[in-house]
Short mmCIF file of C-alpha atoms in Angstrom, two decimals:
data_model
loop_
_atom_site.label_atom_id
_atom_site.label_comp_id
_atom_site.label_asym_id
_atom_site.label_seq_id
_atom_site.Cartn_x
_atom_site.Cartn_y
_atom_site.Cartn_z
CA MET B 870 80.77 -27.41 33.44
CA ALA B 871 82.43 -27.06 36.77
CA ASN B 872 85.11 -29.52 35.70
CA LYS B 873 85.87 -27.47 32.62
CA ILE B 874 86.22 -24.30 34.69
CA SER B 875 88.48 -26.06 37.15
CA SER B 876 90.60 -27.46 34.34
CA SER B 877 90.90 -24.02 32.78
CA LYS B 878 92.01 -22.54 36.08
CA ASN B 879 94.64 -25.24 36.47
CA ASN B 880 95.97 -24.60 32.98
CA ASN B 881 96.10 -20.86 33.65
CA ALA B 882 97.91 -21.50 36.88
CA LYS B 883 100.46 -23.69 35.10
CA VAL B 884 101.06 -21.02 32.45
CA SER B 885 101.31 -18.36 35.11
CA GLY B 886 103.79 -20.53 37.01
CA LYS B 887 105.91 -21.00 33.92
CA LYS B 888 105.93 -17.26 33.27
CA LYS B 889 106.90 -16.58 36.85
CA ARG B 890 109.65 -19.18 36.73
CA LYS B 891 110.84 -17.78 33.40
CA SER B 892 110.67 -14.26 34.74
CA SER B 893 112.49 -15.36 37.87
CA VAL B 894 115.34 -16.92 35.83
CA GLN B 895 115.68 -13.78 33.69
CA GLU B 896 115.75 -11.60 36.80
CA LYS B 897 118.46 -13.77 38.32
CA ILE B 898 120.54 -13.54 35.15
CA ILE B 899 120.12 -9.75 35.05
CA ILE B 900 121.08 -9.48 38.72
CA ALA B 901 124.13 -11.71 38.23
CA VAL B 902 125.29 -9.78 35.17
CA SER B 903 124.78 -6.50 37.03
CA ILE B 904 126.87 -7.75 39.93
CA ILE B 905 129.63 -8.98 37.62
CA VAL B 906 129.68 -5.70 35.68
CA GLY B 907 129.74 -3.79 38.95
CA ILE B 908 132.68 -5.84 40.22
CA ILE B 909 134.55 -5.32 36.93
CA ILE B 910 133.94 -1.56 37.06
CA ILE B 911 135.12 -1.39 40.67
CA ALA B 912 138.17 -3.55 39.87
CA VAL B 913 139.09 -1.36 36.89
CA MET B 914 138.69 1.75 39.02
CA VAL B 915 140.88 0.27 41.76
CA LEU B 916 143.49 -0.99 39.29
CA ASN B 917 143.72 2.47 37.73
CA ILE B 918 143.92 4.43 40.97
CA PRO B 919 147.50 5.69 41.56
CA ILE B 920 148.16 4.00 44.90
CA ILE B 921 151.63 2.44 44.47
CA ALA B 922 154.60 4.62 45.37
CA VAL B 923 157.51 4.33 42.93
CA SER B 924 160.90 5.99 43.37
CA LYS B 925 162.21 7.67 40.20
CA THR B 926 165.31 9.60 39.21
CA ASP B 927 165.23 12.87 37.29
CA LYS B 928 167.80 14.05 34.73
CA SER B 929 169.78 15.91 37.36
CA GLY B 930 170.27 12.71 39.35
CA GLY B 931 167.77 13.57 42.06
CA THR B 932 165.08 11.14 43.23
CA TYR B 933 161.37 11.72 43.65
CA THR B 934 158.30 9.62 44.41
CA GLU B 935 155.53 9.07 41.89
CA TYR B 936 152.29 7.21 42.54
CA ILE B 937 151.12 4.86 39.80
CA SER B 938 148.22 2.44 39.34
CA ILE B 939 148.44 -1.34 39.69
CA ILE B 940 147.99 -1.74 35.93
CA ASN B 941 150.84 0.66 35.16
CA TRP B 942 152.96 -1.03 37.81
CA VAL B 943 152.54 -4.39 36.06
CA LYS B 944 153.30 -2.81 32.68
CA SER B 945 156.41 -1.13 34.08
CA ARG B 946 157.88 -4.36 35.48
CA ARG B 947 161.29 -5.43 34.15
CA PRO B 948 161.35 -9.16 34.85
CA MET B 949 164.71 -9.81 33.12
CA VAL B 950 166.69 -6.86 34.46
CA GLY B 951 168.39 -8.96 37.14
CA VAL B 952 170.75 -10.59 34.63
CA GLU B 953 172.73 -7.42 33.89
CA GLY B 954 171.29 -4.81 36.24
CA GLU B 955 169.75 -1.38 35.74
CA LEU B 956 171.36 1.42 33.77
CA SER B 957 172.04 4.67 35.51
CA LYS B 958 169.94 7.61 34.42
CA ASP B 959 171.29 9.37 31.34
CA THR B 960 171.93 12.88 32.60
CA ASN B 961 173.21 14.26 29.29
CA SER B 962 171.39 17.22 27.83
CA TYR B 963 170.13 16.45 24.32
CA GLU B 964 169.39 19.41 22.10
CA LEU B 965 166.39 18.89 19.82
CA ASN B 966 165.35 20.34 16.47
CA SER B 967 163.03 23.33 16.64
CA ASN B 968 160.00 21.25 15.62
CA ALA B 969 160.72 18.39 18.03
CA GLY B 970 158.26 19.75 20.57
CA GLU B 971 155.40 19.02 18.16
CA ILE B 972 156.26 15.30 17.88
CA ASP B 973 153.52 12.81 18.67
CA ASP B 974 154.95 9.30 18.72
CA LYS B 975 151.51 7.70 18.18
CA ARG B 976 152.54 4.59 20.13
CA ASP B 977 151.42 5.54 23.63
CA PHE B 978 154.88 5.16 25.15
CA THR B 979 154.43 5.75 28.86
CA ASN B 980 158.07 5.17 29.72
CA ASP B 981 160.67 7.88 30.15
CA GLN B 982 162.23 7.51 26.68
CA ILE B 983 165.12 9.91 26.23
CA ILE B 984 164.00 11.44 22.91
CA GLU B 985 160.29 11.62 22.08
CA GLY B 986 159.44 9.82 18.86
CA GLN B 987 162.36 7.41 18.90
CA PHE B 988 163.51 4.46 20.99
CA THR B 989 167.01 2.97 20.88
CA VAL B 990 168.04 -0.48 22.11
CA LEU B 991 171.62 -1.78 22.33
CA CYS B 992 171.92 -5.53 21.63
CA LEU B 993 174.96 -7.58 22.65
CA GLY B 994 175.82 -11.21 21.89
CA PHE B 995 178.52 -12.77 24.07
CA ASP B 996 181.06 -15.54 23.55
CA GLU B 997 181.08 -18.71 25.67
CA THR B 998 182.76 -17.02 28.61
CA ARG B 999 180.50 -13.93 28.49
CA SER B 1000 183.65 -11.81 28.57
CA ASN B 1001 183.65 -10.55 24.97
CA SER B 1002 180.75 -9.09 22.99
CA ASP B 1003 181.12 -10.71 19.57
CA VAL B 1004 177.90 -9.12 18.30
CA ILE B 1005 177.15 -5.43 18.88
CA MET B 1006 174.10 -3.85 17.22
CA LEU B 1007 172.17 -0.68 17.94
CA PHE B 1008 168.46 -0.78 17.01
CA HIS B 1009 166.95 2.65 16.42
CA PHE B 1010 163.14 2.58 16.28
CA ASP B 1011 161.96 5.70 14.45
CA ILE B 1012 158.40 5.61 15.73
CA ILE B 1013 157.23 8.71 13.87
CA ASN B 1014 158.38 7.54 10.44
CA ASP B 1015 157.66 3.81 10.96
CA LYS B 1016 161.25 2.77 10.28
CA ILE B 1017 164.02 0.83 12.00
CA ASN B 1018 167.71 1.62 11.49
CA ILE B 1019 170.31 -0.82 12.76
CA LEU B 1020 173.95 0.12 13.38
CA GLN B 1021 176.37 -2.81 13.31
CA ILE B 1022 179.49 -2.08 15.32
CA PRO B 1023 182.44 -4.37 14.44
CA ARG B 1024 183.73 -6.02 17.58
CA ASP B 1025 187.29 -4.88 16.71
CA SER B 1026 186.31 -1.18 16.61
CA PHE B 1027 189.11 0.87 18.17
CA VAL B 1028 187.85 2.75 21.27
CA PRO B 1029 190.93 3.06 23.54
CA ASP B 1030 189.27 5.57 25.89
CA PHE B 1031 186.76 3.01 27.16
CA THR B 1032 188.78 -0.13 27.83
CA ASN B 1033 191.83 -1.18 29.83
CA SER B 1034 192.62 -3.83 27.25
CA GLU B 1035 195.86 -3.21 25.39
CA THR B 1036 193.99 -3.93 22.13
CA GLY B 1037 191.64 -0.96 22.52
CA LYS B 1038 188.80 -3.04 21.04
CA ILE B 1039 185.17 -2.36 21.86
CA ASN B 1040 184.44 -6.07 22.44
CA SER B 1041 186.62 -5.93 25.56
CA VAL B 1042 184.77 -3.00 27.18
CA TYR B 1043 182.23 -5.25 28.92
CA THR B 1044 184.95 -7.02 30.93
CA LEU B 1045 187.81 -4.51 30.95
CA GLY B 1046 186.03 -1.17 31.00
CA ASP B 1047 185.57 1.32 33.84
CA GLU B 1048 185.74 -0.68 37.08
CA ASN B 1049 183.37 1.76 38.78
CA LEU B 1050 180.51 0.79 36.46
CA ILE B 1051 178.56 -2.42 36.02
CA PRO B 1052 179.61 -4.22 32.80
CA ILE B 1053 176.53 -3.37 30.73
CA GLN B 1054 176.81 0.29 31.69
CA ARG B 1055 180.41 0.33 30.42
CA VAL B 1056 179.30 -0.76 26.95
CA VAL B 1057 176.29 1.57 26.88
CA ASP B 1058 178.49 4.54 27.79
CA ALA B 1059 181.12 3.56 25.21
CA VAL B 1060 178.58 3.27 22.37
CA ARG B 1061 176.62 6.36 23.37
CA ASP B 1062 179.64 8.61 23.77
CA THR B 1063 181.48 7.29 20.70
CA PHE B 1064 178.55 7.65 18.32
CA GLY B 1065 176.46 10.39 19.91
CA ILE B 1066 173.29 8.29 20.07
CA PRO B 1067 171.21 8.22 23.28
CA ILE B 1068 170.44 4.63 24.39
CA ASP B 1069 167.15 3.84 26.11
CA ARG B 1070 167.46 0.11 26.81
CA TYR B 1071 169.66 -2.95 26.26
CA ILE B 1072 169.28 -6.65 25.42
CA THR B 1073 172.01 -9.26 25.99
CA THR B 1074 172.31 -12.95 25.16
CA GLY B 1075 175.00 -15.62 24.94
CA CYS B 1076 176.02 -17.81 22.01
CA ASP B 1077 174.63 -20.92 23.75
CA ASP B 1078 171.29 -19.16 24.18
CA ILE B 1079 171.15 -18.40 20.44
CA VAL B 1080 171.38 -22.15 19.77
CA ASP B 1081 168.39 -22.90 22.00
CA MET B 1082 166.29 -19.98 20.77
CA VAL B 1083 166.73 -20.90 17.11
CA ASP B 1084 165.78 -24.51 17.87
CA ILE B 1085 162.68 -23.39 19.78
CA ILE B 1086 161.50 -21.32 16.83
CA GLY B 1087 162.00 -24.25 14.46
CA GLY B 1088 165.15 -23.13 12.65
CA ILE B 1089 165.87 -20.21 10.30
CA PRO B 1090 165.34 -20.63 6.54
CA ILE B 1091 168.27 -18.96 4.76
CA ASN B 1092 170.15 -18.88 1.48
CA LEU B 1093 173.88 -18.95 2.23
CA PRO B 1094 175.84 -17.06 -0.44
CA GLU B 1095 179.12 -18.89 0.18
CA GLN B 1096 180.74 -21.72 2.10
CA VAL B 1097 181.35 -20.95 5.76
CA ILE B 1098 184.21 -22.70 7.56
CA TYR B 1099 184.22 -22.48 11.34
CA SER B 1100 186.59 -25.38 12.00
CA TYR B 1101 187.76 -28.44 10.09
CA ASP B 1102 184.69 -30.43 11.17
CA LYS B 1103 182.16 -27.57 11.16
CA VAL B 1104 181.37 -26.39 7.65
CA LEU B 1105 178.23 -24.78 6.20
CA TYR B 1106 177.70 -25.12 2.47
CA PRO B 1107 176.14 -22.51 0.16
CA GLY B 1108 172.51 -22.65 -0.95
CA GLU B 1109 169.01 -22.62 0.48
CA GLN B 1110 168.59 -24.48 3.78
CA VAL B 1111 167.13 -24.26 7.28
CA LEU B 1112 169.75 -23.58 9.94
CA ASN B 1113 169.28 -25.27 13.28
CA GLY B 1114 170.56 -23.68 16.47
CA GLU B 1115 174.12 -24.98 16.27
CA GLN B 1116 174.43 -24.06 12.58
CA ALA B 1117 173.04 -20.57 13.26
CA GLU B 1118 175.70 -20.03 15.92
CA LEU B 1119 178.43 -21.13 13.52
CA PHE B 1120 177.14 -18.77 10.85
CA VAL B 1121 177.01 -15.64 13.00
CA ARG B 1122 180.35 -16.36 14.74
CA ALA B 1123 182.56 -17.74 11.94
CA ARG B 1124 185.37 -15.34 11.10
CA LYS B 1125 188.55 -16.76 9.66
CA GLY B 1126 186.85 -18.37 6.68
CA TYR B 1127 186.10 -14.92 5.25
CA ASN B 1128 188.60 -12.93 3.18
CA GLU B 1129 187.41 -9.82 5.03
CA GLY B 1130 187.84 -11.39 8.46
CA ASP B 1131 185.60 -9.84 11.11
CA ILE B 1132 183.84 -7.68 8.50
CA GLY B 1133 182.85 -10.85 6.66
CA ARG B 1134 181.29 -11.99 9.91
CA VAL B 1135 179.43 -8.67 10.27
CA LYS B 1136 178.00 -9.16 6.77
CA ALA B 1137 176.96 -12.72 7.66
CA GLN B 1138 175.16 -11.41 10.74
CA ARG B 1139 173.29 -8.99 8.48
CA ILE B 1140 172.13 -11.86 6.27
CA PHE B 1141 171.06 -13.85 9.33
CA LEU B 1142 169.19 -10.84 10.71
CA ALA B 1143 167.14 -10.53 7.50
CA ALA B 1144 166.33 -14.25 7.53
CA ALA B 1145 165.40 -14.21 11.22
CA MET B 1146 163.06 -11.25 10.78
CA GLU B 1147 161.37 -12.95 7.83
CA LYS B 1148 160.84 -15.98 10.04
CA ALA B 1149 159.42 -13.83 12.85
CA LEU B 1150 157.00 -12.09 10.48
CA ASP B 1151 155.77 -15.47 9.26
CA LEU B 1152 154.92 -16.59 12.78
CA GLY B 1153 151.38 -16.00 13.97
CA PRO B 1154 150.77 -14.03 17.17
CA ILE B 1155 150.09 -17.24 19.14
CA GLN B 1156 153.38 -18.84 18.07
CA LEU B 1157 155.32 -15.63 18.67
CA THR B 1158 153.82 -15.20 22.14
CA LYS B 1159 154.65 -18.81 22.98
CA PHE B 1160 158.24 -18.32 21.81
CA LEU B 1161 158.72 -15.10 23.81
CA THR B 1162 157.21 -16.73 26.90
CA GLU B 1163 159.66 -19.64 26.71
CA VAL B 1164 162.59 -17.27 26.13
CA TYR B 1165 161.56 -15.36 29.23
CA ASN B 1166 160.93 -18.45 31.39
CA LYS B 1167 164.31 -19.98 30.53
CA GLY B 1168 166.26 -16.75 31.04
CA TYR B 1169 167.86 -16.71 27.60
CA ILE B 1170 168.15 -12.92 27.52
CA GLY B 1171 168.88 -10.09 29.89
CA THR B 1172 167.13 -6.76 29.34
CA ASP B 1173 165.86 -3.69 31.14
CA LEU B 1174 162.85 -3.41 28.81
CA THR B 1175 159.52 -3.22 30.61
CA LEU B 1176 156.67 -5.55 29.71
CA GLN B 1177 154.85 -2.66 28.10
CA GLU B 1178 157.89 -1.66 26.03
CA MET B 1179 158.32 -5.26 24.82
CA SER B 1180 154.70 -5.29 23.69
CA ILE B 1181 154.92 -1.94 21.92
CA LEU B 1182 158.18 -2.73 20.12
CA SER B 1183 156.91 -6.18 19.14
CA ASP B 1184 153.77 -4.64 17.63
CA PHE B 1185 155.87 -1.98 15.92
CA GLY B 1186 158.27 -4.48 14.38
CA SER B 1187 155.48 -6.72 13.11
CA SER B 1188 153.67 -3.77 11.49
CA ILE B 1189 156.46 -2.68 9.14
CA ASP B 1190 157.99 -4.23 6.01
CA LEU B 1191 161.55 -5.44 5.45
CA ASP B 1192 161.97 -2.42 3.16
CA ASP B 1193 161.57 -0.21 6.23
CA VAL B 1194 164.49 -1.81 8.09
CA THR B 1195 167.93 -0.61 7.04
CA VAL B 1196 171.22 -2.02 8.32
CA HIS B 1197 174.40 0.05 8.46
CA MET B 1198 177.93 -0.84 9.55
CA VAL B 1199 180.25 1.65 11.20
CA PRO B 1200 182.47 2.99 8.37
CA GLY B 1201 186.18 2.28 8.68
CA GLU B 1202 188.97 -0.06 7.66
CA ALA B 1203 191.10 -2.84 9.13
CA THR B 1204 194.59 -1.91 10.29
CA TYR B 1205 197.17 -2.80 12.92
CA TYR B 1206 197.46 -1.34 16.40
CA GLY B 1207 200.89 -1.98 17.86
CA ASP B 1208 202.70 -5.01 16.56
CA TYR B 1209 200.07 -7.68 17.09
CA TYR B 1210 196.47 -6.47 17.04
CA SER B 1211 194.23 -6.17 14.02
CA VAL B 1212 191.61 -3.53 14.77
CA TRP B 1213 188.83 -1.59 13.01
CA SER B 1214 189.87 2.06 12.59
CA ILE B 1215 186.65 4.09 12.38
CA HIS B 1216 186.33 6.65 9.57
CA LYS B 1217 185.09 9.63 11.52
CA ASN B 1218 183.54 11.84 8.82
CA ALA B 1219 181.69 8.97 7.15
CA THR B 1220 180.44 7.73 10.51
CA ILE B 1221 179.09 11.16 11.44
CA ASP B 1222 177.28 11.35 8.10
CA VAL B 1223 175.56 8.00 8.76
CA ILE B 1224 174.57 8.98 12.29
CA ASN B 1225 173.19 12.36 11.25
CA GLU B 1226 171.10 10.94 8.42
CA TYR B 1227 169.70 7.83 10.09
CA PHE B 1228 170.13 7.86 13.87
CA ARG B 1229 169.44 11.44 14.97
CA PRO B 1230 166.20 12.34 13.14
CA TYR B 1231 165.04 14.79 15.82
CA GLN B 1232 168.35 16.32 16.85
CA PRO B 1233 170.72 18.86 15.24
CA GLU B 1234 173.49 17.39 13.09
CA LEU B 1235 176.78 16.48 14.69
CA SER B 1236 179.95 18.24 13.59
CA TYR B 1237 183.43 16.73 13.28
CA ASP B 1238 184.37 18.04 16.72
CA SER B 1239 181.21 16.63 18.35
CA LEU B 1240 182.61 13.11 18.72
CA SER B 1241 185.96 12.01 20.13
CA ILE B 1242 186.48 9.09 17.74
CA THR B 1243 190.10 7.95 17.59
CA GLU B 1244 191.24 7.37 14.00
CA LEU B 1245 194.41 5.29 13.66
CA ILE B 1246 194.54 6.26 9.98
CA GLU B 1247 193.85 9.87 9.08
CA SER B 1248 191.48 10.64 6.22
CA ASP B 1249 194.24 11.70 3.81
CA TYR B 1250 195.83 8.27 4.17
CA TYR B 1251 192.83 5.92 4.01
CA ASN B 1252 193.63 2.66 2.22
CA THR B 1253 189.99 2.12 1.23
CA ASP B 1254 186.57 3.72 1.50
CA ILE B 1255 184.73 0.55 0.51
CA TYR B 1256 182.84 0.42 3.79
CA ASP B 1257 181.90 4.09 4.02
CA GLU B 1258 178.63 3.42 2.15
CA ASN B 1259 177.38 -0.03 3.14
CA GLN B 1260 173.70 0.27 4.06
CA ASP B 1261 171.13 -2.25 2.83
CA THR B 1262 167.47 -2.83 3.62
CA LEU B 1263 166.58 -6.24 4.96
CA GLN B 1264 164.45 -6.75 1.86
CA GLU B 1265 167.48 -6.23 -0.40
CA ILE B 1266 169.40 -8.78 1.63
CA ALA B 1267 166.48 -11.21 1.67
CA ASP B 1268 166.34 -10.91 -2.12
CA GLY B 1269 169.95 -12.07 -2.37
CA ALA B 1270 171.96 -8.82 -2.39
CA THR B 1271 175.46 -9.24 -1.00
CA PRO B 1272 175.63 -6.78 1.90
CA GLY B 1273 177.26 -3.49 0.91
CA GLU B 1274 178.58 -4.72 -2.45
CA SER B 1275 176.56 -2.25 -4.52
CA LYS B 1276 178.11 0.66 -2.62
CA LYS B 1277 181.76 -0.21 -3.36
CA THR B 1278 184.03 2.52 -4.71
CA THR B 1279 187.44 0.89 -4.12
CA GLU B 1280 188.77 -2.61 -3.66
CA PRO B 1281 188.77 -4.11 -0.15
CA ILE B 1282 191.81 -4.51 2.04
CA THR B 1283 191.66 -8.01 3.54
CA GLU B 1284 192.37 -8.50 7.21
CA PRO B 1285 195.98 -9.47 8.01
CA VAL B 1286 196.29 -13.18 8.71
CA TYR B 1287 199.26 -13.38 11.03
CA GLY B 1288 199.49 -11.12 14.04
CA SER B 1289 195.79 -10.46 14.61
CA ASP B 1290 194.05 -11.07 17.91
CA ASP B 1291 194.25 -14.87 17.55
CA VAL B 1292 197.57 -16.42 18.57
CA TYR B 1293 197.96 -18.45 15.36
CA ASN B 1294 195.60 -18.20 12.41
CA ASP B 1295 195.19 -21.43 10.49
CA GLY B 1296 192.04 -20.44 8.63
CA TYR B 1297 189.69 -21.38 11.49
CA ASP B 1298 188.40 -19.62 14.56
CA ASN B 1299 190.49 -19.89 17.69
CA TYR B 1300 188.70 -18.59 20.78
CA ASP B 1301 191.40 -19.58 23.23
CA SER B 1302 194.01 -17.67 25.17
CA TYR B 1303 194.18 -13.96 24.32
CA ASP B 1304 190.82 -13.79 22.54
CA ASN B 1305 188.91 -14.72 25.69
CA TYR B 1306 189.82 -11.34 27.11
CA GLY B 1307 189.54 -9.19 24.03
CA TYR B 1308 193.12 -9.70 22.92
#
């Protein structure tokens, strides 16, 4: 009997020991979790406390100090701004529509965007020497209406007030603009003042960088509408294909193979843009993040966008359809300036109409006297208005529409062959001599 009692006590002791050990393990887990949660809460509190002093500039040009949290400091970093430098504060006064004060941009922009509800980025693509901007596009993100409008600015656009080049072309402003400004500021000022559109940020890249970026992303599937001749040994043939980096560069830069010269190139860039966006939308978030990380690490672009702005705009772009992205080209026509230079003479009235309808959704409409656009050909003597209505959605282009063709009202005037900005035109691109400096 005594043995049974002793055995029972031993068994009870073992059970009790197991319970204690189990209880002890649970208590340790609870304590550990509590400590971890406490550390996280403290860290979050510390990271969100405004303890970092940041110097900022107001619209009048004055400076003041603002204290921000560590998290906001990280978000506000501009890791690629060193390539081109920072823009000066836009001190212009922008009148808004009466209901603009009620705008809620819904995207939690914490930056100092110029106009609430919209965000505008100027994109430049340079030639080999980084002296001429062969590609000039203005991306207008209409955050309220979930739309993107893109303004293509022909590189030959005549803007004599902003360049010291005897050609007067906008592609020379970066190198031959106001010597008192950094190069990127020269172009931003020229575009902003010519077209009346406030510019929040910029992005720049070179033609060699385009080659590498397209190769990293695995090429761009595209359906070329016509044969593209860049040089005698560099030809792209029509039809569906996947462009590698070198081919993509040829496509967006070829010029002399088109009957419409530089405007043919602008249309090709529009087709490439639609194909590239389709490719981007097909990428998963992991692939896209990997691509953007490599672009950043290898310094392929220069930009003053903050990390937070990149994230917001990336999310915005991936959340809309190709039907919501419309591309426009600055209305105008090709003509001569002086005896040698073929330039793009902007049609002022048509340009103002485009800007008012698509690029100033929260501002009063511009009048004819609002912009100091220099027209080499006055409206009564236009040779063509074929390019005055040329907008297309990226979906229309992706579906095979020839850019701007459905909007034609007159026949095109082809670009003069002899006497343009290339020394001799033999049907191929010549980027030597004059053209390296915008001539």
